[in-house]
Amino acid sequence: MAAATLEDFEKKAERLVSQLSVADIEDLNLQPRVQTHAKLRPSVQTRKEKIKWKRNIPPCHGCDLENNFDDIKLSSLSERSALREAQRCLKCADAPCQKSCPTSIDIKSFISCIANKNYYGAARTILSDNPIGLSCGAVCPTSDLCVGGCNLAAVEEGPINIHGLQQFACERFMEMRVPMSLDPALPALPSANRKIALVGAGPASISAAVFLARMGYKNIHLFERNSYPGGISSSEIPGYRLPYMFVRFELRMATDLGVNVHYNSPLGNADGEQSVSSFKEQGYDAVFLGMGLAAPKVPKEFQGGEEGILTAKSFLPKVSEAAKGGMCSCKSTLPKLHGKVIVLGAGDTAMDCATSAFRCGAKQVTLVFRRGFTSMRAVPEEVELAHREHCEFMPWCVTKRVISQNGKVTGLELMRTEINEEGRVVADEENPFVLKADYVIIAFGAQVEDNIEAACKPATFTSAGLLNLNHDTLQSVDCPYIFGGGDVAGSTITVEAANDGKTAAWGMHKYLMGLDNATVDSVPQLPIMHTPIDDVDISVHLGGVKLLNPFGLASAPPTTSAQMIRRAFEQGWAFAVTKTYCLDKDLVTNVSPRIVRGTTVNHFGPHQGSFLNIELISEKTAEYWIQTTKELTEDFPEHVVVPSLMATANKEDWQELVRMTLPAKPKLMELNLSCPHGMGERGMGLACGQVPEIVKQICQWVREAAGDVPFYAKLTPNVTDITEIAMAAMEGGATGVTAINTVSGLMGMNSQGVAWPNVAKKTTYGGISGSAVRPMALRAVSAISIAVPDIPIMATGGGESAETVLQFLHAGASCVQISSAIQNQEFSVIKDYCEGLKWHLYMQGRQDIGQSWNGQTPPTGHNITPAIDGSDLPHFGLYEIERRSRRKDVSASALSDGKLTAQYATNGKYSDGDVSAIQPTVAPPTLDSEVGKAVERVVKWTELDLNDQVVAVVNDDLCINCGKCYMTCNDTAYQAILFDKESHIPTVTDDCTGCALCLSVCPIPDCITMQSRKQVFPESPFIPKRGIDPKVAVAGTLQAQADRRVSGYNPIKRKQAKAAPQIRDSHDLQVNFGSKH
């Protein structure tokens, strides 16, 4: 029999592949295909079918919400949505959103921190100006405040969800459980021991207490009438809008600073022991009145004592005491309502009463108010929530009388109202009508209790029932030691109460300092929030030079002038590399336009993923930059100015430029051997930096002229092997290297073939910078660290946050130069970067979070067990209806001894969590110890463990059933995911090879995780599908592949081989061949 030829074997293989191509793929009925014809489906079929897929299923009725205290705010955000929303923010100059915030929070700054995953920095920015920023994030009427001023309201996507971002950041900080501390840099306070009383533990008093404590006052006492703090925030705002946990966290921040809290201590108590006068007699030097208005306003027609007549002041506290876990130790029960409920009023409190009534058992709730919808006092956000929950609205009505039977209310006789010619509301008394009701809740506002006015003397009240105050200082007009704020001062929303406390704190400070004849700045100087994180040292050493922090300005547009570098140093940047300068004979003139945004992401505004520039070096003379270096070094001795030099490959030019620079006494210099456009054509920049021998020669020339002054060679990525260039620089005498300069590229062209930027429709190759080049920069830095251990490296190329800069440090760099991120924003981002880096070091001293948190993101449980609330069901259609049914059963079962013991908001997240602070167990490490931390983990491919196989695991509860994993796996991977046509739940089969492509395209963080194959599929070891069985039995097995490993690429061997005159042997050929694969 004739031996089979190669051609015979190829034909057989072709037939086998043809037969196997279909068998390898599972059922792809749901895989998208190119449409070849129009689809037809009768509308009657669509009407029946659509309910199966609806995501926006409203409650069938408000009564479905009984016992359900889930978070209902439309503004609440997950980390994923918070990051996306923060990326939209424009960070406007003189931002109008900030001008509309009563507490003057630096809104654009905290949103920028969120976009950079620095949630601590975001919370610190918020809480520095508003100590109850978490509560305000939950309940602020932002449509009338910050959101109302957002410039993005002018475009179709609408304004930023500012309060949602604020709540997210503060909530994440709450989870960190970081203690408050006093800033050790604050001067001693002459009046520190003065005694201060604050009446009421509500928003105004807590805010005042925090600011007073931050200034250094040590004898601050809060007096609260209830057994719990928070005032109206706790007692009257329902838990589904403002969890009690938020209030406890905000009070804890005050007690961390030494504030004392006394519960069950009402002002104007029955014995008359607690009054403003008694405080003065007890030695208190200042008194702040921050109590709420506790007495309801009840019209005379409702004073008959009928059963079923409630007020907001009696109803809402009972709801909160029963529903807010941990708030009240008493055995409170939810008020039992049934049937029809009428709520009188159209303010925020009325909306809370209406939505709470459903949770207490009401079947129908009607809001009755005397004016129209356009005159409602409630903010739009509250009205929308009530509308979504199927509350009925009856405008233009007032009550004529209460209808009752056997002492029990059965309805109201109402009259229609209208506006007369004088603009007054008048009622039509001749045509009344009856509205049946089982309960009536009065929400007409509140007033100060009678005994409170007497207890506040010598302070007096206005005819409107409010304290007589100077509204600029919130100091009593009757008595200088009395201050006030909150409800009793006329502030009707939480954030205004917080600002009252802030304002009064400064007023009390001025008054108390005056008692000690101490001077006070005319401009308020309130300390910002301070924690142990802010005391962490982030200084680092670059060679022998100490840097205040690892953040500096790259030689780029941010260092165009001396004034710009000066402003950067004032903001906190540790070092700056000047714009590259040259000898006068080589001076340049730039073209325009020359700096454009990238086209890799179709996005307008800040947060550009890349920039391309065709800008040359500085147009200013060497003399200008030498004088700049001298002046800035003298004015900022702790900061470092790095002159950036460029010349042709000429010894005389380089040494002349260095000798000109040395009188400025630079602490170190940088040699620009890498500018990828324009300068290379002049024999400079890239022309000097792509050949190792030239780099070495230039460094030798500079070392000869520079003496002991450190200098760094800035390397180009536009070479085959950057490690050879780095080694050449070090051999030439360089102290270290900077990696990398911009990547040469062509950003794109329009449909007419004209590139941008262009000069008279012509362009040239430019330098690409920004986050798009970060992977290349990280590769270069780590490769240099591996090839030349302990080499000092300044990294540049894509650093845009503390998180990304930390990656460069772990890869081996000691500091990072930044430009594109500043072009996206401005110099103040340095605060964000420093805070984020301090958090990283701090958390390593916290064993409770150091190993489990990823940066500032807490861990998510991946091994989800089936939950009784329906986590095994999708979130749409009939499945969602079943989920709600199960949820309702769970909430009902939570009633224990007549008390709702757990809140099922976000699976019990807000029930009664621990908000106490945790102290670090060990001191944070130095930043120097972080340098190169990841280098040992970067190895050759052949050193990776082929036995450590993983597979994808889908979390059904997090999955939104989009099918992206299914589609991607089918058309670009291994057809290892099934997709249920009814539930749209994806299922990963044991065909999964662990490529992680599905995880990469999944839109939901942590929905797909890669887990050990041995644990997920213990009976199915990984066996590659070969298509056609190999002829050799062991070919391609894990052991066989391990046996065939080669040594991989070695730059030192390559350099030695280049220098050797003899022909390389077969082993060397094998090494080089292996490196290409």
Coordinates of N, CA and C in Angstrom, one line a residue, residues 386-516:
A386 N -44.3 60.2 45.1 CA -45.7 60.0 45.5 C -46.5 59.5 44.3
H387 N -46.2 60.2 43.2 CA -47.0 59.8 42.0 C -46.7 58.4 41.5
R388 N -45.4 58.0 41.6 CA -45.0 56.7 41.2 C -45.6 55.6 42.1
E389 N -45.9 56.0 43.3 CA -46.5 55.0 44.2 C -48.0 55.0 44.2
H390 N -48.6 55.7 43.2 CA -50.0 55.7 43.0 C -50.8 56.4 44.0
C391 N -50.2 57.5 44.6 CA -51.0 58.4 45.4 C -51.9 59.2 44.5
E392 N -53.1 59.5 45.0 CA -54.0 60.3 44.2 C -53.8 61.8 44.7
F393 N -54.0 62.7 43.8 CA -53.9 64.1 44.1 C -55.2 64.8 43.8
M394 N -55.6 65.6 44.8 CA -56.9 66.4 44.7 C -56.6 67.9 45.0
P395 N -56.2 68.7 44.0 CA -55.9 70.1 44.2 C -57.2 70.9 44.3
W396 N -57.0 72.2 44.7 CA -58.1 73.2 44.8 C -59.2 72.7 45.7
C397 N -58.9 72.2 46.9 CA -59.9 71.8 47.8 C -59.5 72.2 49.3
V398 N -60.4 72.5 50.1 CA -60.2 72.7 51.5 C -61.3 72.0 52.3
T399 N -61.0 71.8 53.6 CA -62.0 71.1 54.4 C -63.0 72.0 55.0
K400 N -64.3 71.6 54.9 CA -65.3 72.4 55.6 C -65.6 71.8 56.9
R401 N -65.7 70.5 57.0 CA -65.9 69.8 58.3 C -65.5 68.4 58.3
V402 N -65.3 67.8 59.4 CA -65.0 66.4 59.6 C -66.3 65.6 59.7
I403 N -66.5 64.5 59.0 CA -67.6 63.6 59.1 C -67.2 62.4 59.9
S404 N -68.0 62.1 60.9 CA -67.7 61.0 61.8 C -68.9 60.2 62.2
Q405 N -68.7 59.0 62.6 CA -69.8 58.2 63.1 C -69.3 57.4 64.3
N406 N -70.0 57.6 65.4 CA -69.6 56.9 66.7 C -68.2 57.3 67.1
G407 N -67.9 58.6 66.8 CA -66.6 59.1 67.2 C -65.4 58.7 66.3
K408 N -65.7 58.1 65.2 CA -64.7 57.6 64.3 C -64.8 58.4 63.0
V409 N -63.8 58.9 62.5 CA -63.8 59.7 61.2 C -64.2 58.7 60.1
T410 N -65.1 59.2 59.2 CA -65.6 58.4 58.0 C -65.3 59.2 56.8
G411 N -65.0 60.5 56.9 CA -64.7 61.3 55.7 C -64.6 62.7 56.0
L412 N -64.4 63.5 54.9 CA -64.3 64.9 55.0 C -65.3 65.6 54.0
E413 N -65.9 66.6 54.5 CA -66.7 67.5 53.6 C -65.8 68.6 53.1
L414 N -65.6 68.6 51.8 CA -64.6 69.5 51.1 C -65.3 70.5 50.3
M415 N -64.6 71.6 50.1 CA -65.1 72.7 49.2 C -64.0 73.0 48.1
R416 N -64.5 73.3 47.0 CA -63.6 73.7 45.9 C -63.1 75.1 46.2
T417 N -61.8 75.3 45.7 CA -61.2 76.7 45.9 C -60.8 77.2 44.5
E418 N -60.6 78.5 44.6 CA -60.1 79.2 43.4 C -59.4 80.5 43.8
I419 N -58.6 81.1 42.9 CA -58.0 82.3 43.1 C -58.9 83.5 42.6
N420 N -59.2 84.4 43.6 CA -60.0 85.5 43.1 C -59.2 86.6 42.5
E421 N -59.8 87.7 42.2 CA -59.2 88.8 41.5 C -58.1 89.4 42.3
E422 N -58.2 89.4 43.6 CA -57.2 89.9 44.5 C -56.0 89.0 44.7
G423 N -56.1 87.8 44.1 CA -55.0 86.8 44.3 C -55.1 85.9 45.5
R424 N -56.3 86.0 46.2 CA -56.5 85.2 47.4 C -57.2 83.9 47.1
V425 N -57.0 82.9 47.9 CA -57.7 81.6 47.7 C -59.0 81.7 48.4
V426 N -60.1 81.5 47.7 CA -61.5 81.5 48.2 C -62.1 80.2 48.0
A427 N -63.1 79.8 48.9 CA -63.7 78.5 48.8 C -65.2 78.7 48.3
D428 N -65.7 77.8 47.6 CA -67.1 77.7 47.2 C -67.9 77.0 48.2
E429 N -68.4 77.7 49.2 CA -69.1 77.1 50.3 C -70.5 76.5 49.9
E430 N -71.0 76.9 48.7 CA -72.4 76.5 48.4 C -72.4 75.1 47.8
N431 N -71.3 74.6 47.3 CA -71.3 73.3 46.7 C -70.2 72.3 47.3
P432 N -70.4 72.0 48.5 CA -69.5 71.1 49.1 C -69.7 69.6 48.6
F433 N -68.7 68.8 48.8 CA -68.8 67.4 48.5 C -68.1 66.6 49.5
V434 N -68.4 65.3 49.5 CA -67.8 64.4 50.6 C -66.8 63.5 50.0
L435 N -65.7 63.3 50.7 CA -64.6 62.4 50.3 C -64.5 61.4 51.5
K436 N -64.8 60.1 51.2 CA -64.7 59.1 52.3 C -63.3 58.9 52.7
A437 N -63.2 58.6 54.0 CA -61.8 58.3 54.6 C -61.9 57.5 55.8
D438 N -61.0 56.6 56.0 CA -60.8 55.9 57.3 C -59.8 56.6 58.2
Y439 N -58.9 57.3 57.6 CA -57.9 58.1 58.4 C -57.7 59.4 57.7
V440 N -57.4 60.4 58.5 CA -57.0 61.7 58.0 C -55.7 62.1 58.6
I441 N -54.7 62.4 57.8 CA -53.4 62.9 58.4 C -53.2 64.3 58.0
I442 N -53.0 65.2 59.0 CA -52.8 66.6 58.9 C -51.4 66.9 58.7
A443 N -51.0 67.6 57.6 CA -49.6 67.9 57.4 C -49.5 69.4 56.9
F444 N -50.0 70.3 57.9 CA -50.1 71.7 57.5 C -48.9 72.5 58.1
G445 N -47.8 71.8 58.5 CA -46.7 72.5 59.1 C -46.6 72.4 60.6
A446 N -45.7 73.1 61.2 CA -45.5 73.0 62.7 C -45.1 74.3 63.2
Q447 N -45.1 74.4 64.6 CA -44.8 75.6 65.3 C -44.1 75.3 66.6
V448 N -43.5 76.3 67.2 CA -42.7 76.0 68.4 C -43.7 75.8 69.6
E449 N -43.4 74.9 70.5 CA -44.2 74.6 71.6 C -44.3 75.8 72.6
D450 N -45.4 75.9 73.3 CA -45.5 77.1 74.2 C -44.5 77.1 75.2
N451 N -44.1 76.0 75.8 CA -43.1 76.0 76.9 C -41.7 76.3 76.4
I452 N -41.5 76.2 75.1 CA -40.1 76.5 74.6 C -39.8 78.0 74.6
E453 N -40.8 78.8 74.2 CA -40.6 80.2 74.2 C -40.1 80.7 75.6
A454 N -40.8 80.2 76.6 CA -40.4 80.6 78.0 C -39.0 80.1 78.3
A455 N -38.7 78.9 77.9 CA -37.4 78.4 78.2 C -36.2 79.0 77.5
C456 N -36.5 79.7 76.4 CA -35.5 80.4 75.6 C -35.2 81.8 76.1
K457 N -35.9 82.3 77.0 CA -35.6 83.7 77.5 C -34.2 83.7 78.0
P458 N -33.5 84.8 77.8 CA -33.9 86.1 77.3 C -34.1 86.3 75.8
A459 N -33.9 85.2 75.0 CA -34.1 85.3 73.6 C -35.6 85.5 73.3
T460 N -36.0 86.2 72.3 CA -37.4 86.4 72.0 C -37.7 85.8 70.6
F461 N -39.0 85.7 70.3 CA -39.5 85.2 69.1 C -40.2 86.2 68.3
T462 N -40.2 86.1 67.0 CA -41.0 87.0 66.1 C -42.4 86.6 66.1
S463 N -43.2 87.4 65.4 CA -44.7 87.1 65.3 C -44.9 85.9 64.5
A464 N -43.9 85.4 63.7 CA -44.1 84.2 62.9 C -43.7 83.0 63.7
G465 N -43.3 83.2 65.0 CA -43.0 82.1 65.9 C -41.5 81.6 65.7
L466 N -40.6 82.4 65.2 CA -39.2 82.1 65.0 C -38.4 82.9 65.9
L467 N -37.2 82.5 66.1 CA -36.2 83.2 66.9 C -35.9 84.5 66.3
N468 N -35.7 85.6 67.1 CA -35.3 86.9 66.7 C -33.7 86.9 66.5
L469 N -33.2 86.7 65.3 CA -31.8 86.5 65.1 C -31.3 87.5 64.0
N470 N -30.0 87.8 64.1 CA -29.3 88.5 63.1 C -29.0 87.5 62.0
H471 N -29.6 87.5 60.9 CA -29.5 86.4 59.9 C -28.2 86.3 59.2
D472 N -27.3 87.3 59.4 CA -26.0 87.1 58.8 C -25.0 86.3 59.8
T473 N -25.3 86.5 61.1 CA -24.4 85.8 62.1 C -25.2 84.7 62.9
L474 N -26.6 84.8 62.8 CA -27.5 83.9 63.5 C -27.3 84.1 65.0
Q475 N -26.9 85.3 65.4 CA -26.8 85.7 66.8 C -28.1 86.3 67.3
S476 N -28.5 86.0 68.5 CA -29.8 86.6 68.9 C -29.7 88.1 69.0
V477 N -30.7 88.8 68.6 CA -30.7 90.3 68.7 C -30.9 90.7 70.1
D478 N -31.3 89.8 71.0 CA -31.6 90.2 72.4 C -30.4 89.9 73.3
C479 N -29.7 88.8 73.0 CA -28.6 88.4 74.0 C -27.4 87.9 73.2
P480 N -26.2 88.4 73.4 CA -25.1 88.1 72.6 C -24.6 86.6 72.7
Y481 N -24.9 86.0 73.8 CA -24.3 84.6 73.9 C -25.3 83.5 73.3
I482 N -26.4 84.0 72.8 CA -27.4 83.0 72.3 C -27.4 83.1 70.7
F483 N -27.3 81.9 70.1 CA -27.3 81.7 68.7 C -28.4 80.7 68.3
G484 N -28.8 80.7 67.1 CA -29.9 79.7 66.7 C -29.8 79.3 65.3
G485 N -30.5 78.3 64.9 CA -30.5 77.8 63.5 C -31.4 76.6 63.4
G486 N -31.7 76.3 62.1 CA -32.6 75.2 61.8 C -34.0 75.6 61.7
D487 N -34.9 74.7 62.1 CA -36.4 75.1 62.0 C -36.7 76.3 62.8
V488 N -36.2 76.4 63.9 CA -36.5 77.6 64.8 C -36.0 78.9 64.3
A489 N -35.1 78.8 63.3 CA -34.6 80.0 62.6 C -35.3 80.3 61.3
G490 N -36.2 79.4 60.9 CA -36.9 79.5 59.6 C -36.3 78.7 58.4
S491 N -35.3 77.9 58.7 CA -34.7 77.1 57.6 C -35.5 75.8 57.5
T492 N -36.1 75.6 56.4 CA -37.1 74.5 56.2 C -36.5 73.2 55.6
I493 N -35.3 73.3 55.1 CA -34.7 72.1 54.5 C -33.4 71.7 55.2
T494 N -33.0 70.5 55.2 CA -31.9 69.9 56.0 C -30.6 70.7 55.7
V495 N -30.3 70.9 54.4 CA -29.0 71.5 54.0 C -29.0 73.0 54.5
E496 N -30.1 73.7 54.6 CA -30.0 75.0 55.1 C -29.8 75.0 56.6
A497 N -30.4 74.0 57.3 CA -30.1 73.8 58.7 C -28.6 73.6 59.0
A498 N -28.0 72.7 58.1 CA -26.6 72.4 58.2 C -25.8 73.7 58.1
N499 N -26.2 74.6 57.1 CA -25.4 75.8 56.9 C -25.7 76.8 58.1
D500 N -26.9 76.7 58.7 CA -27.1 77.5 59.9 C -26.1 77.2 61.0
G501 N -25.9 75.9 61.2 CA -24.9 75.4 62.2 C -23.5 75.9 61.8
K502 N -23.2 75.9 60.6 CA -21.9 76.3 60.1 C -21.7 77.8 60.4
T503 N -22.7 78.6 60.0 CA -22.7 80.0 60.2 C -22.6 80.4 61.6
A504 N -23.4 79.7 62.5 CA -23.5 80.0 63.9 C -22.2 79.6 64.6
A505 N -21.5 78.6 64.1 CA -20.3 78.1 64.7 C -19.2 79.2 64.6
W506 N -19.1 79.9 63.4 CA -18.2 80.9 63.2 C -18.6 82.2 64.1
G507 N -19.9 82.4 64.2 CA -20.3 83.5 65.0 C -20.0 83.3 66.5
M508 N -20.2 82.1 67.0 CA -19.9 81.7 68.3 C -18.4 81.8 68.6
H509 N -17.6 81.4 67.6 CA -16.2 81.5 67.7 C -15.7 82.9 67.9
K510 N -16.2 83.8 67.1 CA -15.9 85.2 67.2 C -16.3 85.8 68.6
Y511 N -17.5 85.4 69.0 CA -18.0 85.9 70.3 C -17.1 85.3 71.4
L512 N -16.8 84.0 71.4 CA -16.0 83.4 72.5 C -14.5 84.0 72.5
M513 N -14.0 84.1 71.3 CA -12.6 84.7 71.2 C -12.6 86.1 71.7
G514 N -13.7 86.9 71.5 CA -13.8 88.2 72.0 C -13.8 88.3 73.5
L515 N -14.4 87.2 74.2 CA -14.4 87.2 75.6 C -13.0 87.1 76.2
D516 N -12.1 86.5 75.4 CA -10.7 86.3 75.8 C -9.7 87.4 75.1

